[in-house]
Amino acid sequence: MSKLTNDNWTDEECRFFFQLFLEEKKKGNKTRNGLNQTAKEFIVKTFEEKYGEKHIWDRFKNKYDTCRRVYVSVKKLIHNRTGMGYDDMGRINMSDDWWQERIKEWPGARKYKNKHVPKQVIELWKVYVTTLQMRWVEEVVCHTRKSFVMLYLSFIFTLDFVFMKL
């Protein structure tokens, strides 16, 4: 039924999935913990139309969860580090001393020393997280403006009421 496992998604498929995922969140097709059924069905159907293969939602959810875990781990590893380099194989290319320091700070860093770091996943997830953060800020600012306007109107109404009583 499906050739997509977490190991063999192409960059294009991954990018397309995250694009669909973000669009559905922006449309409001979300729940507290993810997407609602309408969004899930839309992603499955749209993905099938584009790539000609039908997949169950669990494949997409697994990809999302895997990408999130990789992003969190790699972010922890490279956060606030300068001079980062990658070799031709996509592995983090740093000195043994650098790796020893990272492993002391976080023992989980050891598994990334000779492992391909999927830069595409990291970049996609960065865009995803940034977009969600921007949406959250927009909602807070919008809500704050509405609250301020309501407070202001309430104040004006109270003043009018007081002056009418005088």
XYZ file of N, CA, C and O in Angstrom:
664
model
N 0.823 -1.205 0.000
C 0.000 0.000 0.000
C 0.857 1.254 0.000
O 0.492 2.259 -0.555
N 2.020 1.215 0.612
C 2.751 2.450 0.769
C 4.245 2.233 0.743
O 4.753 1.356 1.410
N 4.928 3.066 -0.013
C 6.381 2.996 -0.018
C 6.982 3.958 1.013
O 8.151 3.925 1.292
N 6.155 4.845 1.573
C 6.678 5.846 2.490
C 6.834 5.303 3.899
O 5.879 4.970 4.566
N 8.058 5.198 4.322
C 8.339 4.973 5.734
C 9.082 6.224 6.156
O 9.365 7.104 5.343
N 9.433 6.315 7.404
C 10.142 7.506 7.855
C 11.516 7.629 7.205
O 12.093 8.697 7.179
N 12.054 6.536 6.661
C 13.393 6.571 6.096
C 13.432 6.967 4.628
O 14.451 7.411 4.148
N 12.345 6.773 3.896
C 12.475 6.997 2.460
C 11.511 8.026 1.884
O 11.042 7.883 0.775
N 11.254 9.059 2.620
C 10.510 10.185 2.071
C 11.491 11.027 1.255
O 12.613 11.286 1.684
N 11.076 11.489 0.093
C 11.924 12.417 -0.656
C 11.774 13.802 -0.043
O 10.811 14.081 0.681
N 12.732 14.684 -0.351
C 12.638 16.058 0.138
C 11.352 16.719 -0.353
O 10.705 17.456 0.384
N 11.011 16.448 -1.602
C 9.802 17.038 -2.178
C 8.549 16.573 -1.442
O 7.667 17.363 -1.128
N 8.465 15.273 -1.134
C 7.309 14.741 -0.410
C 7.221 15.333 0.996
O 6.145 15.708 1.461
N 8.359 15.423 1.636
C 8.418 15.973 2.985
C 7.976 17.443 2.980
O 7.159 17.877 3.791
N 8.521 18.196 2.055
C 8.181 19.612 1.936
C 6.691 19.782 1.649
O 6.014 20.617 2.259
N 6.161 18.976 0.749
C 4.755 19.058 0.375
C 3.860 18.727 1.579
O 2.869 19.411 1.841
N 4.223 17.688 2.321
C 3.447 17.315 3.508
C 3.417 18.449 4.524
O 2.357 18.814 5.036
N 4.592 19.030 4.839
C 4.616 20.115 5.815
C 3.865 21.343 5.317
O 3.228 22.052 6.096
N 3.916 21.591 4.025
C 3.167 22.711 3.452
C 1.665 22.481 3.658
O 0.947 23.387 4.102
N 1.198 21.273 3.356
C -0.217 20.950 3.564
C -0.588 21.039 5.044
O -1.653 21.572 5.395
N 0.271 20.535 5.887
C 0.024 20.541 7.330
C -0.145 21.979 7.829
O -1.089 22.288 8.559
N 0.772 22.857 7.414
C 0.693 24.262 7.826
C -0.564 24.937 7.302
O -1.218 25.693 8.027
N -0.892 24.692 6.047
C -2.085 25.299 5.465
C -3.341 24.882 6.226
O -4.227 25.707 6.468
N -3.418 23.626 6.606
C -4.591 23.156 7.344
C -4.655 23.789 8.734
O -5.724 24.138 9.208
N -3.517 23.955 9.374
C -3.505 24.636 10.681
C -3.959 26.080 10.520
O -4.732 26.578 11.336
N -3.479 26.749 9.462
C -3.870 28.145 9.224
C -5.361 28.269 8.958
O -5.976 29.254 9.347
N -5.935 27.268 8.301
C -7.374 27.272 8.023
C -8.198 27.067 9.282
O -9.403 27.255 9.275
N -7.538 26.638 10.352
C -8.250 26.376 11.600
C -8.706 24.940 11.748
O -9.465 24.622 12.656
N -8.252 24.074 10.876
C -8.621 22.649 10.939
C -7.709 21.921 11.922
O -6.951 21.033 11.552
N -7.789 22.316 13.158
C -6.892 21.758 14.165
C -7.658 21.460 15.446
O -8.750 21.956 15.678
N -7.030 20.622 16.244
C -7.521 20.327 17.577
C -6.429 20.757 18.545
O -5.403 21.291 18.113
N -6.614 20.486 19.792
C -5.575 20.841 20.769
C -4.254 20.158 20.484
O -3.187 20.720 20.684
N -4.326 18.933 20.005
C -3.108 18.127 19.836
C -2.716 17.871 18.393
O -1.832 17.062 18.144
N -3.341 18.481 17.449
C -2.984 18.209 16.058
C -4.032 18.724 15.103
O -4.555 19.814 15.264
N -4.335 17.909 14.115
C -5.295 18.281 13.091
C -6.613 17.553 13.297
O -6.638 16.432 13.807
N -7.695 18.186 12.840
C -8.987 17.505 12.929
C -9.132 16.526 11.758
O -8.280 16.459 10.867
N -10.220 15.771 11.764
C -10.411 14.723 10.765
C -10.488 15.288 9.350
O -9.978 14.691 8.407
N -11.113 16.461 9.196
C -11.224 17.095 7.874
C -9.838 17.361 7.295
O -9.576 17.081 6.126
N -8.948 17.905 8.113
C -7.584 18.208 7.666
C -6.825 16.935 7.307
O -6.130 16.881 6.286
N -6.971 15.919 8.133
C -6.271 14.656 7.875
C -6.717 14.055 6.545
O -5.889 13.634 5.732
N -8.013 14.024 6.322
C -8.544 13.469 5.071
C -8.085 14.290 3.869
O -7.745 13.736 2.825
N -8.050 15.628 4.037
C -7.601 16.493 2.949
C -6.136 16.217 2.599
O -5.774 16.110 1.427
N -5.298 16.085 3.603
C -3.870 15.830 3.360
C -3.675 14.485 2.673
O -2.935 14.379 1.688
N -4.347 13.449 3.169
C -4.229 12.114 2.575
C -4.669 12.154 1.111
O -3.985 11.637 0.221
N -5.811 12.802 0.844
C -6.357 12.870 -0.515
C -5.454 13.697 -1.442
O -5.138 13.278 -2.554
N -5.014 14.846 -0.976
C -4.167 15.722 -1.794
C -2.819 15.066 -2.094
O -2.309 15.148 -3.207
N -2.267 14.401 -1.102
C -0.998 13.703 -1.283
C -1.160 12.583 -2.307
O -0.309 12.404 -3.181
N -2.269 11.863 -2.222
C -2.530 10.781 -3.172
C -2.679 11.331 -4.587
O -2.151 10.758 -5.545
N -3.382 12.454 -4.734
C -3.563 13.060 -6.055
C -2.230 13.475 -6.668
O -2.016 13.311 -7.862
N -1.347 14.025 -5.853
C -0.062 14.504 -6.373
C 0.909 13.371 -6.682
O 1.593 13.393 -7.696
N 0.985 12.366 -5.797
C 2.001 11.323 -5.944
C 1.453 9.984 -6.414
O 2.224 9.058 -6.649
N 0.134 9.857 -6.522
C -0.463 8.647 -7.072
C -0.458 7.430 -6.167
O -0.703 6.325 -6.622
N -0.163 7.606 -4.906
C -0.169 6.501 -3.962
C -0.997 6.868 -2.745
O -0.909 7.972 -2.237
N -1.790 5.911 -2.282
C -2.638 6.150 -1.117
C -1.912 5.697 0.151
O -1.334 4.619 0.184
N -1.959 6.541 1.165
C -1.332 6.248 2.450
C -2.342 6.494 3.557
O -3.199 7.350 3.441
N -2.213 5.751 4.636
C -3.080 6.001 5.777
C -2.501 7.162 6.588
O -1.310 7.473 6.486
N -3.344 7.794 7.377
C -2.916 8.975 8.135
C -1.751 8.661 9.075
O -0.889 9.516 9.304
N -1.698 7.454 9.612
C -0.628 7.107 10.553
C 0.762 7.328 9.959
O 1.696 7.684 10.669
N 0.918 7.117 8.668
C 2.218 7.371 8.009
C 2.611 8.840 8.145
O 3.758 9.163 8.417
N 1.644 9.710 7.928
C 1.913 11.146 8.019
C 2.181 11.559 9.466
O 3.086 12.350 9.735
N 1.414 11.017 10.377
C 1.594 11.324 11.796
C 2.972 10.843 12.262
O 3.670 11.560 12.988
N 3.373 9.665 11.817
C 4.700 9.163 12.176
C 5.802 10.068 11.632
O 6.798 10.325 12.308
N 5.627 10.540 10.406
C 6.621 11.434 9.818
C 6.713 12.725 10.611
O 7.796 13.224 10.900
N 5.560 13.267 10.965
C 5.510 14.497 11.758
C 6.229 14.296 13.093
O 7.083 15.098 13.476
N 5.907 13.217 13.791
C 6.517 12.942 15.093
C 8.020 12.718 14.980
O 8.801 13.218 15.797
N 8.442 11.968 13.963
C 9.866 11.711 13.760
C 10.618 13.008 13.469
O 11.678 13.257 14.044
N 10.072 13.824 12.584
C 10.720 15.100 12.254
C 10.817 16.003 13.478
O 11.825 16.675 13.687
N 9.780 15.994 14.277
C 9.788 16.811 15.490
C 10.887 16.340 16.443
O 11.644 17.154 16.983
N 10.994 15.034 16.653
C 12.027 14.504 17.552
C 13.428 14.824 17.033
O 14.306 15.220 17.805
N 13.641 14.661 15.741
C 14.957 14.968 15.160
C 15.268 16.447 15.322
O 16.372 16.822 15.720
N 14.287 17.282 15.043
C 14.496 18.729 15.168
C 14.863 19.109 16.604
O 15.818 19.850 16.827
N 14.118 18.601 17.573
C 14.385 18.926 18.973
C 15.787 18.460 19.368
O 16.539 19.205 20.016
N 16.170 17.265 18.961
C 17.493 16.736 19.299
C 18.606 17.542 18.648
O 19.580 17.921 19.313
N 18.486 17.798 17.380
C 19.548 18.525 16.668
C 19.611 19.964 17.145
O 20.698 20.528 17.302
N 18.472 20.556 17.417
C 18.466 21.925 17.939
C 19.207 21.982 19.268
O 19.976 22.899 19.527
N 18.981 20.981 20.101
C 19.670 20.895 21.384
C 21.181 20.775 21.163
O 21.974 21.370 21.886
N 21.559 20.034 20.151
C 22.971 19.799 19.859
C 23.669 21.049 19.310
O 24.785 21.357 19.710
N 23.022 21.776 18.421
C 23.697 22.888 17.741
C 23.262 24.269 18.223
O 23.749 25.277 17.718
N 22.377 24.328 19.213
C 21.872 25.612 19.702
C 23.013 26.525 20.163
O 23.867 26.124 20.946
N 23.020 27.748 19.664
C 24.015 28.777 19.999
C 25.455 28.357 19.702
O 26.377 28.805 20.363
N 25.639 27.502 18.725
C 26.984 27.077 18.325
C 27.340 27.806 17.031
O 26.515 27.907 16.123
N 28.549 28.292 16.956
C 28.988 28.972 15.744
C 29.963 28.084 14.986
O 30.533 27.151 15.549
N 30.155 28.392 13.709
C 31.121 27.667 12.902
C 30.718 26.244 12.569
O 31.578 25.399 12.329
N 29.420 25.986 12.579
C 28.949 24.630 12.274
C 29.242 24.291 10.817
O 29.088 25.129 9.945
N 29.673 23.065 10.592
C 29.929 22.611 9.239
C 29.361 21.213 9.024
O 29.154 20.465 9.977
N 29.090 20.898 7.771
C 28.582 19.579 7.402
C 29.489 19.004 6.328
O 29.972 19.733 5.461
N 29.723 17.707 6.383
C 30.529 17.073 5.341
C 29.623 16.693 4.155
O 28.428 16.973 4.168
N 30.223 16.064 3.143
C 29.486 15.692 1.929
C 28.363 14.693 2.194
O 27.419 14.603 1.425
N 28.474 13.946 3.272
C 27.468 12.940 3.619
C 26.319 13.522 4.437
O 25.388 12.821 4.779
N 26.423 14.821 4.819
C 25.373 15.448 5.608
C 25.567 15.275 7.106
O 24.663 15.543 7.884
N 26.756 14.848 7.529
C 27.052 14.706 8.953
C 27.650 16.007 9.472
O 28.301 16.740 8.731
N 27.452 16.270 10.765
C 28.053 17.462 11.373
C 29.557 17.245 11.405
O 30.041 16.253 11.948
N 30.287 18.164 10.806
C 31.730 18.031 10.645
C 32.428 18.959 11.641
O 32.719 20.108 11.324
N 32.676 18.454 12.842
C 33.344 19.244 13.869
C 34.446 18.388 14.495
O 34.461 17.165 14.351
N 35.345 19.046 15.238
C 36.485 18.342 15.830
C 36.026 17.373 16.925
O 34.928 17.489 17.462
N 36.921 16.435 17.259
C 36.627 15.481 18.329
C 36.438 16.192 19.669
O 35.606 15.783 20.477
N 37.199 17.261 19.899
C 37.039 18.032 21.146
C 35.639 18.632 21.235
O 35.017 18.625 22.299
N 35.182 19.168 20.115
C 33.835 19.744 20.072
C 32.807 18.680 20.423
O 31.916 18.919 21.242
N 32.953 17.498 19.842
C 32.022 16.409 20.120
C 32.092 15.974 21.577
O 31.060 15.699 22.202
N 33.279 15.895 22.136
C 33.409 15.486 23.546
C 32.701 16.478 24.470
O 32.043 16.072 25.437
N 32.824 17.763 24.169
C 32.123 18.777 24.971
C 30.603 18.609 24.861
O 29.892 18.701 25.858
N 30.116 18.394 23.634
C 28.664 18.216 23.442
C 28.168 16.970 24.162
O 27.106 16.977 24.771
N 28.961 15.891 24.104
C 28.554 14.635 24.747
C 28.541 14.786 26.266
O 27.664 14.234 26.943
N 29.476 15.567 26.814
C 29.452 15.844 28.258
C 28.186 16.614 28.633
O 27.563 16.336 29.658
N 27.831 17.602 27.811
C 26.637 18.410 28.071
C 25.363 17.586 27.912
O 24.415 17.750 28.661
N 25.366 16.760 26.892
C 24.172 15.977 26.549
C 24.599 14.638 25.955
O 25.015 14.576 24.804
N 24.504 13.565 26.723
C 24.938 12.252 26.245
C 24.258 11.807 24.948
O 24.832 11.041 24.181
N 23.062 12.297 24.673
C 22.361 11.934 23.440
C 23.053 12.435 22.179
O 22.752 11.986 21.071
N 24.002 13.354 22.337
C 24.728 13.894 21.188
C 25.567 12.832 20.496
O 25.835 12.926 19.292
N 25.954 11.814 21.244
C 26.825 10.760 20.711
C 26.258 10.141 19.427
O 26.988 9.866 18.486
N 24.946 9.942 19.389
C 24.374 9.249 18.222
C 24.394 10.104 16.954
O 24.214 9.588 15.864
N 24.655 11.403 17.078
C 24.703 12.262 15.890
C 26.114 12.485 15.367
O 26.299 13.127 14.340
N 27.112 11.934 16.053
C 28.498 12.167 15.645
C 28.782 11.632 14.246
O 29.419 12.308 13.445
N 28.328 10.448 13.921
C 28.585 9.869 12.608
C 27.294 9.634 11.833
O 27.260 8.819 10.923
N 26.256 10.326 12.211
C 24.951 10.118 11.605
C 24.607 11.276 10.668
O 24.892 12.440 10.963
N 23.988 10.933 9.572
C 23.485 11.941 8.638
C 22.421 12.775 9.345
O 21.493 12.235 9.929
N 22.590 14.078 9.328
C 21.597 14.978 9.911
C 20.743 15.507 8.769
O 21.255 16.189 7.878
N 19.470 15.178 8.770
C 18.612 15.605 7.656
C 18.357 17.106 7.700
O 17.419 17.577 8.333
N 19.249 17.863 7.038
C 19.133 19.322 7.051
C 17.789 19.784 6.508
O 17.235 20.768 6.965
N 17.255 19.057 5.531
C 15.957 19.424 4.958
C 14.872 19.379 6.035
O 14.052 20.269 6.138
N 14.889 18.343 6.855
C 13.902 18.219 7.937
C 14.081 19.355 8.934
O 13.110 19.969 9.377
N 15.327 19.664 9.275
C 15.596 20.739 10.235
C 15.078 22.062 9.687
O 14.409 22.822 10.390
N 15.377 22.351 8.428
C 14.925 23.612 7.833
C 13.406 23.671 7.744
O 12.793 24.689 8.045
N 12.767 22.585 7.325
C 11.305 22.560 7.246
C 10.681 22.765 8.618
O 9.721 23.520 8.764
N 11.227 22.089 9.606
C 10.655 22.208 10.940
C 10.866 23.617 11.488
O 10.008 24.171 12.160
N 12.026 24.223 11.178
C 12.292 25.594 11.608
C 11.235 26.537 11.034
O 10.707 27.394 11.731
N 10.933 26.380 9.743
C 9.903 27.195 9.098
C 8.556 26.949 9.758
O 7.807 27.875 10.051
N 8.253 25.686 10.026
C 6.990 25.319 10.660
C 6.853 25.974 12.041
O 5.856 26.609 12.352
N 7.885 25.833 12.878
C 7.861 26.389 14.233
C 7.771 27.910 14.170
O 6.984 28.530 14.881
N 8.555 28.534 13.291
C 8.530 29.983 13.157
C 7.151 30.465 12.721
O 6.630 31.446 13.255
N 6.548 29.769 11.773
C 5.214 30.144 11.305
C 4.196 30.041 12.431
O 3.368 30.926 12.619
N 4.261 28.967 13.205
C 3.340 28.815 14.332
C 3.564 29.899 15.370
O 2.606 30.442 15.920
N 4.821 30.250 15.638
C 5.111 31.311 16.603
C 4.570 32.645 16.111
O 4.002 33.413 16.885
N 4.727 32.928 14.816
C 4.218 34.178 14.263
C 2.700 34.230 14.354
O 2.127 35.256 14.692
N 2.037 33.114 14.072
C 0.574 33.058 14.178
C 0.134 33.297 15.618
O -0.833 33.979 15.875
N 0.871 32.726 16.572
C 0.535 32.905 17.974
C 0.672 34.376 18.351
O -0.196 34.936 19.020
N 1.765 35.022 17.922
C 1.966 36.443 18.214
C 0.847 37.274 17.594
O 0.303 38.169 18.237
N 0.488 36.965 16.347
C -0.608 37.691 15.702
C -1.896 37.547 16.497
O -2.630 38.516 16.686
N -2.178 36.335 16.966
C -3.405 36.116 17.735
C -3.366 36.867 19.054
O -4.360 37.455 19.466
N -2.221 36.876 19.728
C -2.102 37.589 21.000
C -2.272 39.085 20.782
O -3.007 39.753 21.507
N -1.596 39.621 19.751
C -1.705 41.053 19.465
C -3.146 41.409 19.104
O -3.698 42.382 19.606
N -3.764 40.595 18.258
C -5.143 40.837 17.862
C -6.061 40.787 19.081
O -6.899 41.658 19.285
N -5.886 39.774 19.921
C -6.704 39.637 21.125
C -6.473 40.823 22.058
O -7.408 41.367 22.635
N -5.205 41.242 22.204
C -4.878 42.366 23.080
C -5.523 43.641 22.558
O -6.070 44.416 23.332
N -5.464 43.848 21.236
C -6.110 45.031 20.655
C -7.607 45.013 20.917
O -8.195 46.017 21.288
N -8.230 43.846 20.707
C -9.671 43.735 20.955
C -9.981 44.024 22.417
O -10.932 44.733 22.721
N -9.173 43.490 23.320
C -9.385 43.716 24.749
C -9.229 45.191 25.081
O -10.000 45.757 25.843
N -8.213 45.821 24.490
C -7.977 47.239 24.730
C -9.156 48.067 24.212
O -9.632 48.967 24.889
N -9.620 47.744 23.012
C -10.755 48.465 22.437
C -11.990 48.279 23.311
O -12.706 49.246 23.597
N -12.232 47.052 23.760
C -13.388 46.800 24.622
C -13.258 47.564 25.933
O -14.226 48.142 26.429
N -12.063 47.584 26.502
C -11.827 48.322 27.735
C -12.047 49.816 27.504
O -12.690 50.487 28.307
N -11.536 50.323 26.400
C -11.694 51.732 26.067
C -13.166 52.082 25.882
O -13.657 53.080 26.426
N -13.902 51.254 25.125
C -15.327 51.507 24.914
C -16.092 51.425 26.228
O -17.002 52.231 26.477
N -15.729 50.506 27.072
C -16.363 50.386 28.376
C -16.113 51.645 29.199
O -17.019 52.164 29.854
N -14.898 52.152 29.144
C -14.542 53.366 29.869
C -15.341 54.557 29.344
O -15.903 55.342 30.119
N -15.410 54.700 28.016
C -16.165 55.800 27.400
C -17.639 55.693 27.779
O -18.279 56.683 28.147
N -18.201 54.487 27.710
C -19.598 54.277 28.060
C -19.847 54.674 29.517
O -20.827 55.328 29.846
N -18.921 54.295 30.401
C -19.056 54.638 31.819
C -19.002 56.143 32.004
O -19.794 56.709 32.761
N -18.081 56.816 31.300
C -18.001 58.280 31.404
C -19.286 58.930 30.906
O -19.811 59.857 31.540
N -19.799 58.451 29.777
C -21.048 59.000 29.250
C -22.164 58.820 30.256
O -22.966 59.714 30.487
N -22.214 57.654 30.846
C -23.247 57.348 31.815
C -23.135 58.270 33.026
O -24.120 58.818 33.510
N -21.909 58.480 33.511
C -21.675 59.359 34.672
C -22.085 60.775 34.339
O -22.754 61.449 35.128
N -21.689 61.271 33.154
C -22.017 62.646 32.793
C -23.510 62.823 32.557
O -24.052 63.893 32.797
N -24.189 61.782 32.102
C -25.641 61.891 31.913
C -26.341 61.993 33.259
O -27.353 62.638 33.389
N -25.775 61.392 34.298
C -26.357 61.450 35.625
C -26.167 62.827 36.253
O -26.920 63.221 37.126
N -25.152 63.576 35.866
C -24.850 64.893 36.450
C -25.769 65.915 35.950
O -26.576 66.362 35.600
